[in-house]
Every structure is written in structure tokens, then in C-alpha cells.
XYZ file of C-alpha atoms in Angstrom:
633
model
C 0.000 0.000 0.000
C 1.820 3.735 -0.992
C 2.603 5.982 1.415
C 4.113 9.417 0.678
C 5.842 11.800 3.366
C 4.949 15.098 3.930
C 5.725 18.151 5.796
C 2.745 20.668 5.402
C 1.709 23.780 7.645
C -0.550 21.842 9.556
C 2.438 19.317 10.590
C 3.944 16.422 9.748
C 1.657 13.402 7.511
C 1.979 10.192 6.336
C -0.397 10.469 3.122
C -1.832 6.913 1.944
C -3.534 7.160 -1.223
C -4.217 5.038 -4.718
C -3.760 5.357 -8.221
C -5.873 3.543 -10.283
C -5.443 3.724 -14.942
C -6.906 1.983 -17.689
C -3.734 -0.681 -16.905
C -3.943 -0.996 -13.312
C -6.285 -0.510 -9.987
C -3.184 -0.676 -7.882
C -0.992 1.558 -9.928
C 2.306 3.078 -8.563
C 2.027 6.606 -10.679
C -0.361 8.011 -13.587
C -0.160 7.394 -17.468
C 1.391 11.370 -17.928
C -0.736 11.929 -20.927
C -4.146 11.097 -19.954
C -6.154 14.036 -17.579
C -5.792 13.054 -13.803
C -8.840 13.459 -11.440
C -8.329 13.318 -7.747
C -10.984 12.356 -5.204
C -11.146 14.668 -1.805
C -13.162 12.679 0.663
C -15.289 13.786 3.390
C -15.168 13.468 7.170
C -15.560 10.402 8.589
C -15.198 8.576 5.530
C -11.997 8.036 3.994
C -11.326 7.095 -0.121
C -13.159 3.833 -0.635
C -16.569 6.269 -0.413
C -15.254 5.999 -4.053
C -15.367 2.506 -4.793
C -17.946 3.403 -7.397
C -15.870 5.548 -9.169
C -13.108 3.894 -9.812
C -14.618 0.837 -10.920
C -16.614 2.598 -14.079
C -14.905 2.227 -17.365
C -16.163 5.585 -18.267
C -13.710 7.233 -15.385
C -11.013 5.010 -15.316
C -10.147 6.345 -19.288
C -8.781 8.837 -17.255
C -5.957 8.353 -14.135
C -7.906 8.501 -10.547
C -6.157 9.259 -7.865
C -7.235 9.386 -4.214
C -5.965 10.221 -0.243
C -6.557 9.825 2.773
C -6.515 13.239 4.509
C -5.388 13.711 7.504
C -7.070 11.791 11.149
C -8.459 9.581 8.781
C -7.934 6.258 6.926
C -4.659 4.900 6.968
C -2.741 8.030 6.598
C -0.679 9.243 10.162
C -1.048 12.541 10.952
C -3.552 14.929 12.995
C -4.508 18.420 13.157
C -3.214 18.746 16.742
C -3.458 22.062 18.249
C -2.902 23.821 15.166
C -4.382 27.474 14.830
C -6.038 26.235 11.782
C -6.166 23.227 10.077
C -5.286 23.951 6.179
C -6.513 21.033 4.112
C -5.420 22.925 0.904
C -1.677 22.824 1.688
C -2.167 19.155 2.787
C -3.298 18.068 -0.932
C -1.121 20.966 -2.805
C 1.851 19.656 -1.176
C 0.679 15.558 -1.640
C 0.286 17.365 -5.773
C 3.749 18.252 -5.671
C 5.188 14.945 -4.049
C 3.653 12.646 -6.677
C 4.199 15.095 -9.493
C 0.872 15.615 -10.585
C 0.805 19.249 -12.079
C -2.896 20.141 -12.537
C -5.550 17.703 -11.805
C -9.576 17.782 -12.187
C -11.149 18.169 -8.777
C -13.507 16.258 -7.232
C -14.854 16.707 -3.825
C -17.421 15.130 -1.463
C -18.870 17.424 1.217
C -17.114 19.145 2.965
C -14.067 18.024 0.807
C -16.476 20.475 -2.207
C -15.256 23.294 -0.311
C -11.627 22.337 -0.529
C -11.555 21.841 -3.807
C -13.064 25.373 -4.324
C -10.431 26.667 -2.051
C -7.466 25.161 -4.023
C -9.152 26.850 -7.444
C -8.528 30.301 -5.440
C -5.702 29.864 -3.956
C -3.745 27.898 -7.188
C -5.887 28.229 -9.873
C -3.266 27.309 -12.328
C -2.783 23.367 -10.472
C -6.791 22.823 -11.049
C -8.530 22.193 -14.322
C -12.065 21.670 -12.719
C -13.886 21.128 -9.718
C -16.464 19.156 -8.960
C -18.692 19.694 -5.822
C -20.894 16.940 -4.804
C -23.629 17.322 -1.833
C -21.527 21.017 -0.984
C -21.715 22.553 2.567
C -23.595 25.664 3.084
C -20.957 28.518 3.965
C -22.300 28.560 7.382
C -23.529 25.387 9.166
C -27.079 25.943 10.936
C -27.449 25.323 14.378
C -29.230 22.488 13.819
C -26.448 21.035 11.834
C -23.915 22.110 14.583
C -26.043 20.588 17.170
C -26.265 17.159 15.526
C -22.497 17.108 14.875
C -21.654 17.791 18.691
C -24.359 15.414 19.713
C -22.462 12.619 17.312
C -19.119 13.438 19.018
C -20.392 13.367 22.422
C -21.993 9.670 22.034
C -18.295 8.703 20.458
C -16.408 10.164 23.431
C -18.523 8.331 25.693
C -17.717 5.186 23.683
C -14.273 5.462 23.140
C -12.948 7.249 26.197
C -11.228 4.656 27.988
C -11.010 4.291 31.852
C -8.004 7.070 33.089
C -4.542 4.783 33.219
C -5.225 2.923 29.973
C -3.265 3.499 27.078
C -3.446 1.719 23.555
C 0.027 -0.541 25.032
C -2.191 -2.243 27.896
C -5.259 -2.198 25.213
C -2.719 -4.254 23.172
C -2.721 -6.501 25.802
C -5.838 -7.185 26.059
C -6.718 -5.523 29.267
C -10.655 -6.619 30.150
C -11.027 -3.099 31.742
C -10.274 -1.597 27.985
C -13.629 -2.351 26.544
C -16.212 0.463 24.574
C -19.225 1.054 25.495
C -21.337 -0.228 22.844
C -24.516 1.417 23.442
C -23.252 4.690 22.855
C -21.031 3.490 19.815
C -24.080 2.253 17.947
C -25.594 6.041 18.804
C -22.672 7.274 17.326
C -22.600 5.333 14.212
C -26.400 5.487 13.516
C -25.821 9.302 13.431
C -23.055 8.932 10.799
C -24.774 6.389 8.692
C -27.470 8.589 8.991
C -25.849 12.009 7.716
C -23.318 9.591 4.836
C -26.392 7.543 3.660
C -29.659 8.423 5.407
C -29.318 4.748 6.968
C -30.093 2.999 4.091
C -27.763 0.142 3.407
C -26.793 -1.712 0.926
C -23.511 -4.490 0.764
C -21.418 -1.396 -0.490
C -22.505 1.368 1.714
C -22.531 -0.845 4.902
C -18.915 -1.922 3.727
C -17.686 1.238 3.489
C -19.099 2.340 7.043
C -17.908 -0.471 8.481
C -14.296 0.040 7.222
C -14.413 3.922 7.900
C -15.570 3.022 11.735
C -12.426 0.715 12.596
C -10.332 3.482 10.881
C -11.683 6.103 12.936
C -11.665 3.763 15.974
C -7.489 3.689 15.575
C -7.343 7.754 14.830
C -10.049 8.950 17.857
C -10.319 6.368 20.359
C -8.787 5.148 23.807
C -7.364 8.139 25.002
C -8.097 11.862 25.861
C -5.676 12.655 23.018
C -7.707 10.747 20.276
C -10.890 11.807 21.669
C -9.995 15.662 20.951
C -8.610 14.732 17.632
C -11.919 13.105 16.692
C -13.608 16.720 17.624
C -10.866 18.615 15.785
C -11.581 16.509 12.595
C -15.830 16.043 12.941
C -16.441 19.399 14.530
C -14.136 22.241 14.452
C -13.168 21.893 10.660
C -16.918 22.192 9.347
C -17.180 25.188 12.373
C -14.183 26.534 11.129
C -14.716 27.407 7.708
C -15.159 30.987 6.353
C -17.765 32.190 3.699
C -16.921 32.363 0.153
C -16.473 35.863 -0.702
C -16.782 36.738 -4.544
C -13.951 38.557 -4.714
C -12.126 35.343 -4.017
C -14.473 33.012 -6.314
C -13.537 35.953 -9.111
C -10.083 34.325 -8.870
C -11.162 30.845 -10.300
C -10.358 30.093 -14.048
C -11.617 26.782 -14.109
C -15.078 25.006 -14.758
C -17.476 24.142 -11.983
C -19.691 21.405 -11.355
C -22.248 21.587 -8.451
C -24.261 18.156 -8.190
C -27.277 17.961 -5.284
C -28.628 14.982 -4.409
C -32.490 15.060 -3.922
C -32.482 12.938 -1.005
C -29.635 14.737 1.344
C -31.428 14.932 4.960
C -29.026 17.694 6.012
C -28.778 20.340 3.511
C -31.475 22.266 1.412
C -31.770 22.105 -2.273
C -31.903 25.780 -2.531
C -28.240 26.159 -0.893
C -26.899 24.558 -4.140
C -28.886 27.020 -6.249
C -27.807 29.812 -4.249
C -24.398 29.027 -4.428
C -25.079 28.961 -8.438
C -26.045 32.116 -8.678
C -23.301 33.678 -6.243
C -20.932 31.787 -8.928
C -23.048 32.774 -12.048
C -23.427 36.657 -11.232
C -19.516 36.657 -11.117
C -19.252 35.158 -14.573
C -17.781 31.747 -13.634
C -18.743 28.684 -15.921
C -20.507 26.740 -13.490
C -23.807 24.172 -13.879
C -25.579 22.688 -11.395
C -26.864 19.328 -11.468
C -29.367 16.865 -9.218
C -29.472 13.551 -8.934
C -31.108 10.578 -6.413
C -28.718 9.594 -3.819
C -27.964 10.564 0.185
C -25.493 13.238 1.058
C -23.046 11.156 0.426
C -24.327 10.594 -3.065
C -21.314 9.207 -5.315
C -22.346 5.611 -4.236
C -26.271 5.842 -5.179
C -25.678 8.503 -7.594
C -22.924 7.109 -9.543
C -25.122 6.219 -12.459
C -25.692 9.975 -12.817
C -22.736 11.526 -11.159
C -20.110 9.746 -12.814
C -21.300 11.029 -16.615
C -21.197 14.436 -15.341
C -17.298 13.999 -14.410
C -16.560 12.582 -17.581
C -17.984 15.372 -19.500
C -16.576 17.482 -17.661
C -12.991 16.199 -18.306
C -13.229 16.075 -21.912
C -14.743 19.725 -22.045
C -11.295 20.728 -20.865
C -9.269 18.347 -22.838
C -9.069 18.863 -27.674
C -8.435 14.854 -26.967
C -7.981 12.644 -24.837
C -5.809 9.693 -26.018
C -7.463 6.136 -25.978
C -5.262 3.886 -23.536
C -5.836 0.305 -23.991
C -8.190 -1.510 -20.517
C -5.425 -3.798 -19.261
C -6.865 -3.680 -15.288
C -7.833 -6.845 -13.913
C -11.869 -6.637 -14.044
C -14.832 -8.116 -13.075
C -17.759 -8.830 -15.522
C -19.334 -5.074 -15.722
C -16.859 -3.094 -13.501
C -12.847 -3.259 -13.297
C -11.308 -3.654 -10.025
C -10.337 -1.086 -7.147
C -7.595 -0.259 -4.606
C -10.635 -0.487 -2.565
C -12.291 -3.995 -3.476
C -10.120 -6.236 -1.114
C -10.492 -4.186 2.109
C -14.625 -3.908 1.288
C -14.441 -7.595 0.906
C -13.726 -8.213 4.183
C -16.851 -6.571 5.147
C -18.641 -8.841 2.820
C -19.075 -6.416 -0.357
C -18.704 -8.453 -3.512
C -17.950 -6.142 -6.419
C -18.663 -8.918 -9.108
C -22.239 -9.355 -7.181
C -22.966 -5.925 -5.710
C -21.187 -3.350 -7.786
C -22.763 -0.406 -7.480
C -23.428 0.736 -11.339
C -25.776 -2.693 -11.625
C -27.213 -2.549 -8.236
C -27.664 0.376 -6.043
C -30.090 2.050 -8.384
C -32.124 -1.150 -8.620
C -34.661 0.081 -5.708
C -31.755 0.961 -3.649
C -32.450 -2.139 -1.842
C -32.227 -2.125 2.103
C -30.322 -5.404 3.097
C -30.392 -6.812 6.456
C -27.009 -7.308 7.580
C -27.312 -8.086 10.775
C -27.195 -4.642 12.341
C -24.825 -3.162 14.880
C -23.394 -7.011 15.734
C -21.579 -7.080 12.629
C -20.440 -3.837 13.445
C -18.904 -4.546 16.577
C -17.071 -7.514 15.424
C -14.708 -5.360 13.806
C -13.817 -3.388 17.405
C -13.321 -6.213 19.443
C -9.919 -6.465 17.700
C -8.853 -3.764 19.134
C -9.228 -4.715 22.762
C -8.800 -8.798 22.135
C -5.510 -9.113 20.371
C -3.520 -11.735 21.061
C 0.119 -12.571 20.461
C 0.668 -15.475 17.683
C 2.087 -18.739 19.176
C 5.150 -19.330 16.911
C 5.956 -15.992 15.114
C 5.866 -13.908 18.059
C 9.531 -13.881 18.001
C 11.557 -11.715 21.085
C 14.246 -10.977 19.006
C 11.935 -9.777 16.134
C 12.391 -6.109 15.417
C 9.044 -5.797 13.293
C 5.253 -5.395 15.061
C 2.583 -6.340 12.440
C -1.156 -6.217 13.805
C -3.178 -9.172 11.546
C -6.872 -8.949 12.529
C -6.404 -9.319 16.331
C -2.962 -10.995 16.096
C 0.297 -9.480 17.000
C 2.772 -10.834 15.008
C 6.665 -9.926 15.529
C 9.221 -10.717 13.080
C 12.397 -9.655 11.247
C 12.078 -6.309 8.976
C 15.185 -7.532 7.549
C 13.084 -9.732 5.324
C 10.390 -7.577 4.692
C 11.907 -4.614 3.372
C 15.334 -6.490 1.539
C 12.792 -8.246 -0.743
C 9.097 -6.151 -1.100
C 8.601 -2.301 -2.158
C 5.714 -2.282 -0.574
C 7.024 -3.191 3.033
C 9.914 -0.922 2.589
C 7.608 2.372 1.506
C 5.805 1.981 4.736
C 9.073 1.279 7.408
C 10.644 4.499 5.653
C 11.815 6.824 8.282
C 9.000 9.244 9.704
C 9.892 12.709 10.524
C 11.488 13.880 13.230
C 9.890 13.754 16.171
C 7.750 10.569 14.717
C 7.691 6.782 15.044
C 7.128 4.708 12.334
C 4.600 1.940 11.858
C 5.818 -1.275 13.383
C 8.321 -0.652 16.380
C 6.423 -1.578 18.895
C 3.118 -3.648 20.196
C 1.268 -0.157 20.738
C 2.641 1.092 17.223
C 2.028 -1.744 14.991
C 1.987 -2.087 11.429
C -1.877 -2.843 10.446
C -2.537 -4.901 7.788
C -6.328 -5.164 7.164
C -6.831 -7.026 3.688
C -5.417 -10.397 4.962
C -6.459 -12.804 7.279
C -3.559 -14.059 10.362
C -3.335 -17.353 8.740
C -2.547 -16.380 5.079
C 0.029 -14.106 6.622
C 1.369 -16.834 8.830
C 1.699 -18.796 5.791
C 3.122 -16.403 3.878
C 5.753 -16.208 6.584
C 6.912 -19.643 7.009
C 8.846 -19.153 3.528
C 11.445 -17.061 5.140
C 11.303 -19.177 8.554
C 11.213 -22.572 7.065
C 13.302 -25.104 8.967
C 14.348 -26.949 6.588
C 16.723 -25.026 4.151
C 15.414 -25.188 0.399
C 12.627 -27.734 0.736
C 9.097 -26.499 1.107
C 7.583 -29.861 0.896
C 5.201 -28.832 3.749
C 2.939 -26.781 2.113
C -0.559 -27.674 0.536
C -1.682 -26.483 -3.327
C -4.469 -23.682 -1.278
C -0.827 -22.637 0.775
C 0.726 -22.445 -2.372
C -2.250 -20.097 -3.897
C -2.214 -17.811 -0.920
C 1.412 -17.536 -0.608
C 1.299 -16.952 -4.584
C -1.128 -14.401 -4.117
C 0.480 -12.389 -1.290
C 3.529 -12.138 -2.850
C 2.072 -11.186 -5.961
C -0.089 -8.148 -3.862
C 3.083 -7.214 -2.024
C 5.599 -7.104 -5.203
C 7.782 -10.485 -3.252
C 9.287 -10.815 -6.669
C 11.414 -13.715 -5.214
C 8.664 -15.419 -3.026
C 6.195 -15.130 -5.745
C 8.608 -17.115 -8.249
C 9.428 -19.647 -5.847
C 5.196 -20.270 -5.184
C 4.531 -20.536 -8.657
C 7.049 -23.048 -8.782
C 5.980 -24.939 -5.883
C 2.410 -24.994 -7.055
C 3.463 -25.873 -10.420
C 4.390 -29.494 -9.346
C 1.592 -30.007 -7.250
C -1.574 -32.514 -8.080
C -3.842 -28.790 -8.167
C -6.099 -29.369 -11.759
C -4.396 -27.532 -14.182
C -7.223 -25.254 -14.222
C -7.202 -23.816 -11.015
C -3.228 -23.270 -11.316
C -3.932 -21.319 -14.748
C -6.292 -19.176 -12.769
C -4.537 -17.900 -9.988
C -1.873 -17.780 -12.273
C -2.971 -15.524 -14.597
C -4.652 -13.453 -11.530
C -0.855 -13.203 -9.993
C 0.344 -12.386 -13.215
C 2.924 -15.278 -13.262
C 5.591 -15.480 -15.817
C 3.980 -17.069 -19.187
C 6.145 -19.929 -18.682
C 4.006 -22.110 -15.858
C 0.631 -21.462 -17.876
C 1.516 -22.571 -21.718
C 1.918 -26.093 -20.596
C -1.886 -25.978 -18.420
C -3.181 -24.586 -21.922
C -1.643 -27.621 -23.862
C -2.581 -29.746 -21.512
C -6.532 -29.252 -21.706
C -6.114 -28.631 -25.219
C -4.632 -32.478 -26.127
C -6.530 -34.229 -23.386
C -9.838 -36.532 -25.224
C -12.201 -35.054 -23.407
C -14.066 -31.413 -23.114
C -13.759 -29.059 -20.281
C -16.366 -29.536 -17.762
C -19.192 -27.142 -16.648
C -17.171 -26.648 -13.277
C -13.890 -26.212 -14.807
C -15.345 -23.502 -17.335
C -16.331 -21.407 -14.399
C -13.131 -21.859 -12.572
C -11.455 -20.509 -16.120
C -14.140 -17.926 -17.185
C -15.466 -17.030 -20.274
C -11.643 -15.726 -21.845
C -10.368 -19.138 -20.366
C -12.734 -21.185 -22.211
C -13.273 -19.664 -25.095
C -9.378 -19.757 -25.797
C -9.307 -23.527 -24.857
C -12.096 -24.519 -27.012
C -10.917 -22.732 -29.908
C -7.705 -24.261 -29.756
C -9.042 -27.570 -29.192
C -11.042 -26.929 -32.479
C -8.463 -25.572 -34.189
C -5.922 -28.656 -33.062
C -8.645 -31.351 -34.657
C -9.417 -30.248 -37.560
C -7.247 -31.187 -41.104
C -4.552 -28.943 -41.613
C -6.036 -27.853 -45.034
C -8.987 -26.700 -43.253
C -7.640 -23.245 -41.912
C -8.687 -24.006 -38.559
C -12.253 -25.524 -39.551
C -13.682 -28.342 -38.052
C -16.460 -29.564 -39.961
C -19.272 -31.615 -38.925
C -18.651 -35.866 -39.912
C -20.149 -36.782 -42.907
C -23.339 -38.561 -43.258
C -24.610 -36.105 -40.391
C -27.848 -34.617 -40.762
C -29.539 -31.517 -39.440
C -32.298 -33.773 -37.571
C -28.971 -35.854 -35.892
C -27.188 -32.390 -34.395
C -31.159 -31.437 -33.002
C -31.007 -35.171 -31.486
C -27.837 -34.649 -30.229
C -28.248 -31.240 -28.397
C -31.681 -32.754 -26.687
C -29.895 -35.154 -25.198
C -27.311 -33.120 -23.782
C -29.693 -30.801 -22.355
C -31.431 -33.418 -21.296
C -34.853 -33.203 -23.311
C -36.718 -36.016 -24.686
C -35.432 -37.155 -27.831
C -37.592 -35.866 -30.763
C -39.482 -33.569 -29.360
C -38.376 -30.304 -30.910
C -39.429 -29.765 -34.013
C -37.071 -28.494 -36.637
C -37.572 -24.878 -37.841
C -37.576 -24.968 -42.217
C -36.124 -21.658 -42.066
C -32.858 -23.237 -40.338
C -30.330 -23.702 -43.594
C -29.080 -26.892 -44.189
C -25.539 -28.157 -42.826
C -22.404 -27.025 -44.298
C -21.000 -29.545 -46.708
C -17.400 -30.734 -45.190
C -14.385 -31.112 -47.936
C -14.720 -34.077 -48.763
C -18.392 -34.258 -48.939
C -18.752 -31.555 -51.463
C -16.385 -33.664 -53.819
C -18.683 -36.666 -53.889
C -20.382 -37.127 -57.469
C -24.663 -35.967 -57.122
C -25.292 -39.836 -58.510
C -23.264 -41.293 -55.931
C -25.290 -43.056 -53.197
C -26.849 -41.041 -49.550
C -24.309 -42.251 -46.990
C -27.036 -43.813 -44.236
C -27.046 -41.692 -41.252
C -25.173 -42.303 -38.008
C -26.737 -43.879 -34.970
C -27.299 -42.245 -31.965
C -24.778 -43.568 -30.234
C -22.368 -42.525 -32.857
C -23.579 -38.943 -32.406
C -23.431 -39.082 -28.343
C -20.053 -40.122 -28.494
C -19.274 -37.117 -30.801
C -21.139 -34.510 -28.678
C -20.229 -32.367 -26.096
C -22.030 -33.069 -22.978
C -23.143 -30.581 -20.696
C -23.489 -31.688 -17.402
């Protein structure tokens, strides 16, 4: 996962963020001539609130890039006692450490009005801004109210009793426990505000992932508590009206999108924030569409057009970059989609551009329970029995497992490791030196990591004879997500002499992106083998998968002087193929009747060069046919 350092105003920050292109979700920097857009998020909710973004074709033609501001996510960092927390120089100076020169705006809430602050303060580093669901420039005292009233059921949560600090949490200390009555208050109010408590797989996923995030950021102690009010309370408070003299300094397009079912703020703030924009002569258009205040995931079937137009609008062309990303069957895949999966969001089921808008279907997911699940970690973790090792030098927090192990390992051989144990800045400790400052890994269970880790601390020097063909796949797969270049050569070795069918190695090999070299013999394998895929191995391939395999097995039986073509055997009638297919779909023989409008069969070679005097071959049997067909169950 990328980190990037920074030293801002506010103070020092640890920025995670993604890239995704039309080549990769997980990309490590942006194709330099296609238009960037980057993706502000709002409070309480860090960048997967843009899970539906990134996974439409339409937007990914483009790069997409997204952060974690500070206090929330995984980046490290807070406001602290700041006079004032700047968000603008936070994202200008994250701009200038990835290189990105001027980028297309887009930003959630609150996050609108940043976005409209960095067009006036550097107009010349933003192309366009997009506000969805924008703040009023002066929050009611209702709104107020009903923020304060969310941060006071969270600091009676996640206040722990005086004397307890995050290293006796760590050790599981009974007394360290959250009240859950007043959690649930708290997070009712936030779903409530994000998504007017309607949830769906995706939105529930998200929440759930954004409340364990905020639970490490504004929880346990005094400290985290007041951060939690600095980030939900006094940064909305905090914010000054827009002044046209200072909108008059914008250059740049500006999209305002509503959505019709936000709970918190008016329609009529939108329009009047048009027509401060319009009587100033800025190109601005405001839009509405259905979703909650936190409309990109409902809305995306509307919002996401309205971003692409917008791009274009600013671009003479746009160049057309191959899609290369690993995808799904309508959507391609996130930075986002493994994290959400452990919170049970499918993408390939519940992606949000089929699904959302279909009703916006409430799901019962079990309510606060499932919530909680994820916050007993915090106060239950437990050292692992055998890689828990004294002299290890490296804390790494697994679910609710402690693990501690060599960095040596860990940053000699993976990128990704070594990006997050860089050293912080002065005055801060890294990730990972200690059981109260662990390094968090949330996408991976404590026994595919333990797995992963008995390559380096295997016993028995060069023989890994101890692993099964599902070890194999997950070590495969971690090193492959981790960029173990070494670890993931050795697994695809490993699995490659295993009894695994040769169709379940070809696809986690082509999902690891394994060297061409392990797959070309699976191919030729099912290719020459007598008999047909199955229906089960077909869905273990997919549809590429199969389609390549039964081409080539055409293509490998039929004459060379056929170009490829595998005609039918001769003597074969149209009335024998209908036989044939009724039997295989398991339909009584003869009881379709055969359309006249169907053309006849295709003559084969060496049919067409028998004389018209020369005798009907008789037609084959049955049995002759079934053996000749491909079954289907």
C-alpha cells in the first residue's frame, strides 16, 4: 500500500492514497498523458466512499487518484493544536510529491469546499472542480447541534477508563472495553448524515471500514478523543464564507451536483451558491441527482457522466489507452475492493453501477453485531504462538494478532514493506516498532500471513515440501499483492508441481500475473486431453479461459487444409445435431421440431467432392452422435 511523506503547515503526515489507470487498480504513478482526477473525501469517511468511481470504465479512461486526509484512513497525521487546520496545503503539497501538475477536482462534502479553495488559492494546479452534496458557507445550528451530539456519544464510547493506554489495550486488558450502546448512537448518526441509513452491501462496507479506521485515529485516550472533535467538529465550524472577490479568482469550470435525497442540507443552498458563482461570470452548472449526502455511491449512475464530461470539455483529446486492469464482468477492479471484501461487499455481485439504483435495496445485515465484530480487535488481540519472536524487530497487527518478526526480510525483498518502514519525521515513530505502534494490515487474514511467513522461517533449508496447493495459492497471491518478486517465483514453482487441476493453477496464475512460462503447458494440456472441459472447470477458467481452450481444441482437430475448420462428420444430418443437443440438455429425444427456415448443414471437404449420382451415406446412430457430442453436465 503507498505511502508518501509530507511536511505541510498543519504538521507532519503520512499520506496513503491510490492510483488507479486503464492498466492498473493498484498503480504506482499516472499514465502522464491522460487528464488526472483526484478524489477529496469527506469526514468520517476516507477514499473507498469511491469505490464506485473507480470501478466505471467511463472514469477510469482517465488516471484517478485518491488520499486519505489527515485523522483519517490509513494516513498518520492529525490536526493537533494547530491554529487552523489547512486542508489545501495538505493536498497541494501531496500534488507536488507525486508530481501531478494540474488535476480535475472532485470533492465530497465538505471536501467540495476544498476543492473550491485550491481553485482560489492555485488556480493554475486545477482544471475543474467538482462539488458533490456542498456545505452551506455557514452550518445551521441544527447542523452544529447534531455534529456535537455525534461526538459526544463517540467520546462516551471510546474514552477509555483514566490509566489505559493503547500498550495495555494491546494486551488485552478486560477493563479496555467500549461502550457499545453509545457506539451504535454514534454510528447510527453517521450512517445517517453519509447515507440516510439505508444500506446496501457497499454502503454498509464502506461504514464499516471507515468506523475501525476512525476507531485507531479517535479512540482510547483523551488525546484521540480531541482529535476526533478537531476533525468532525471544528473543521466544518471553522470554515469561512466564500467571498466573490475570491471566487472571481477561479479560471476553471465548476460542477455543483445535489442529491435530492440529502437529509441535512437544502436544495436551494446549491442554487444559491449557483447564482453567487453565475453573477460573477464563472462557468458553473448545477446538477441533481437521487442519492444521500453522500451521493457518489447511489448517484454514480448519474454523477459519474457528469465527471466525464466534464474532463473532456477541458481536454481537444484525450488519447485512448488500452483496458489492461484486472476486471470483473461489468466493472474493473479497485484499490478499494479487497479491504470492502472483508466486510462482505462483492464487487462482481454488488457493484454499485448494476445494483444500487435497482430500488436501492435495504439489506439486512445483521445490524450493529456485525459492526462490533470489527472493534473487538482492538481490545482482544492476542500474540501469535510461533511468530511472536523476542528478538523480532518488526510489530505487524493481523486482525487481532500481533505478530513480531524480522524487517530484515520484509523490506530487503518487497517495495511495498519498505515504503511503509521508511523513516517518519522527526519527532515521529514509524509503523511497526512496537506492540502499541504496529503495522496494520487489514486485507489479509492471520493465517494467510502466517503462511506467507513460514517461507522465510522454514526449517528446513530449500525444501518447502510442507505446504498444501491452497498454501501455495495464498502464498502466490500475497507475494504477488506485495511485489515479493522472489517469493512469488518460488510459489509458482511450488504450485506448479503439485496434483492442483491444471485449471485452477492457470487461474490464480494468470490473476498473480505469473511469468507465461508455468501457464503454456496448463493450456496444452486441456487442449490435447480426449475429453471437453467440464461445466465446473469452465467457471473456474471464465469465459476468456474457455473460449481460448475450445478454440484451440477446435483448431488442433481439424485437417490442416482446413484453416482451422472443423467440420461436422459426414453422413450427419440436421435432424442428428437437433437429437444430439436434446440429449445433452437433457430433453426427450424428438421432441423439438425443426424450424424450415434453419439452412441446411455445411458440406465438409470431402463431402462436397462426392459425385450428385453417388449413393446417400445412411445416417449415423445415436450412439455414434453421443459419443461425438459435447455433454453438458
Amino acid at each position: 500500500m503507498p505511502f508518501v511523506q509530507l511536511n505541510p503547515p498543519t504538521g507532519p503526515l503520512k499520506t496513503f492514497y491510490s492510483i488507479s489507470t486503464p492498466r492498473r487498480h493498484d498503480a504506482q504513478s499516472i499514465i502522464p498523458e491522460l487528464p488526472t482526477i483526484l478524489f477529496l473525501h469527506p469526514i468520517y469517511i476516507a477514499q473507498q466512499i469511491f469505490e464506485a468511481q473507480f470501478s466505471d470504465y467511463d472514469l477510469r479512461q482517465f488516471n484517478l487518484v485518491a488520499l486519505d486526509m489527515r485523522s483519517h484512513g490509513e494516513s498518520v497525521g492529525i490536526i493537533g493544536e494547530s491554529n487552523k487546520y489547512n486542508p489545501v496545503e495538505d493536498v497541494i503539497h501531496f500534488m507536488n510529491a507525486l508530481q501531478l501538475n494540474a488535476c480535475h477536482i472532485f470533492g465530497l462534502s465538505i471536501a467540495s469546499s476544498v476543492a473550491l479553495d485550491m481553485a482560489i488559492a492555485y488556480p493554475n494546479r486545477v482544471l475543474s472542480v467538482t462539488m458533490c452534496s456542498p456545505l452551506s458557507p455557514v452550518d445551521s445550528e441544527d447542523i452544529t447541534l447534531g455534529r456535537l451530539q455525534v461526538h459526544e456519544y463517540w467520546k462516551r464510547a471510546c474514552l477509555l477508563p483514566e490509566g489505559i493506554t493503547r500498550e495495555l489495550m494491546a494486551r488485552t486488558d478486560k477493563s479496555a472495553m467500549y461502550n457499545e450502546q453509545f457506539l451504535s448512537d454514534a454510528i447510527l448518526g453517521i450512517k445517517q448524515l453519509a447515507f440516510n441509513n439505508e444500506l446496501t452491501p457497499l454502503t454498509s462496507a464502506i461504514a464499516e471500514l471507515s468506523i475501525e479506521q476512525a476507531l485507531r485515529h479517535w479512540a482510547g485516550t483523551p488525546e484521540g478523543v480531541l482529535e476526533g472533535y478537531r476533525a468532525a467538529v471544528m473543521w466544518p465550524l471553522e470554515r469561512t464564507s466564500l467571498r466573490s472577490q475570491d471566487l472571481a479568482k477561479i479560471t476553471c469550470p465548476i460542477r455543483i451536483i445535489y442529491c435530492t435525497e440529502d437529509i441535512i442540507y437544502p436544495l436551494e443552498n446549491a442554487e444559491a451558491l449557483e447564482a453567487q458563482m453565475s453573477s460573477i461570470g464563472l462557468d458553473v452548472e448545477l446538477h441533481t441527482v437521487t442519492g444521500s449526502h453522500y451521493g457518489c455511491v447511489a448517484g454514480a449512475k448519474e454523477i459519474n457522466p457528469i465527471v466525464r464530461d466534464l474532463v473532456h470539455s477541458c481536454h481537444i483529446s484525450v488519447p485512448s489507452v488500452p483496458f489492461t486492469a484486472e476486471h470483473f464482468s461489468d466493472c474493473l477492479k479497485t484499490p478499494f475492493d479487497d479491504r470492502l471484501e472483508g466486510f462482505n461487499y462483492h464487487p462482481e455481485d454488488d457493484h454499485p453501477l448494476h445494483s444500487l439504483h435497482n430500488g436501492f435495496e435495504k439489506h439486512n445485515i445483521q445490524g450493529i453485531e456485525a459492526i462490533m465484530s470489527t472493534y473487538h480487535m482492538i481490545r482482544d488481540v492476542k500474540q501469535h504462538e510461533k511468530y511472536y519472536i523476542p528478538a523480532g524487530d518488526l510489530h505487524v497487527l493481523v486482525g487481532n494478532t500481533m505478530f513480531r518478526i524480522h524487517s530484515y526480510f520484509f523490506e530487503r525483498e518487497s517495495p511495498i514493506f519498505s515504503s511503509r518502514r521508511n523513516p517518519a519525521s522527526p519527532g515521529q515513530e514509524p509503523d511497526g516498532t512496537s506492540d502499541a505502534n504496529p503495522l496494520m494490515l487489514d486485507d489479509v487474514k492471520p493465517e494467510e500471513f502466517e503462511k506467507l511467513l513460514w517461507v522465510f522461517y522454514n526449517p528446513r533449508y530449500s525444501l518447502y515440501d510442507g505446504a498444501s496447493p491452497n498454501d501455495w495459492c495464498i502464498i502466490l497471491k500475497l507475494a504477488h499483492k506485495w511485489l515479493f518478486t522472489e517469493v512469488k517465483e518460488l510459489s509458482a514453482r511450488e504450485l506448479q508441481k503439485t496434483e492442483l487441476e491444471a485449471v485452477r493453477k492457470i487461474a490464480v496464475y494468470e490473476q498473480c500475473s505469473v511469468d507465461p512460462k508455468y501457464i503454456v503447458p496448463l493450456y496444452a494440456e486441456l487442449c490435447q486431453r480426449d475429453t471437453p472441459l467440464t461445466f465446473e472447470e469452465s467457471s473456474v477458467l471464465g469465459l476468456k479461459g474457455f473460449h481460448f481452450v475450445a478454440v484451440m481444441r477446435e483448431k488442433l482437430r481439424s485437417p490442416p487444409s482446413n484453416g482451422g475448420k472443423s467440420p461436422l462428420p459426414e453422413g450427419l444430418e440436421l435432424q442428428d445435431v437437433f437429437r444430439a443437443v436434446e440429449e445433452g440438455l437433457s430433453i426427450e429425444v424428438g421432441t423439438t421440431s425443426i424450424p424450415c427456415a434453419l439452412p441446411s448443414l455445411p458440406s465438409s471437404p470431402s463431402r462436397s467432392n462426392v459425385s450428385s449420382n453417388s449413393p446417400r451415406a445412411p445416417r449415423l446412430p445415436l450412439s455414434k452422435i453421443r459419443a461425438n457430442s459435447i455433454r453438458t453436465k
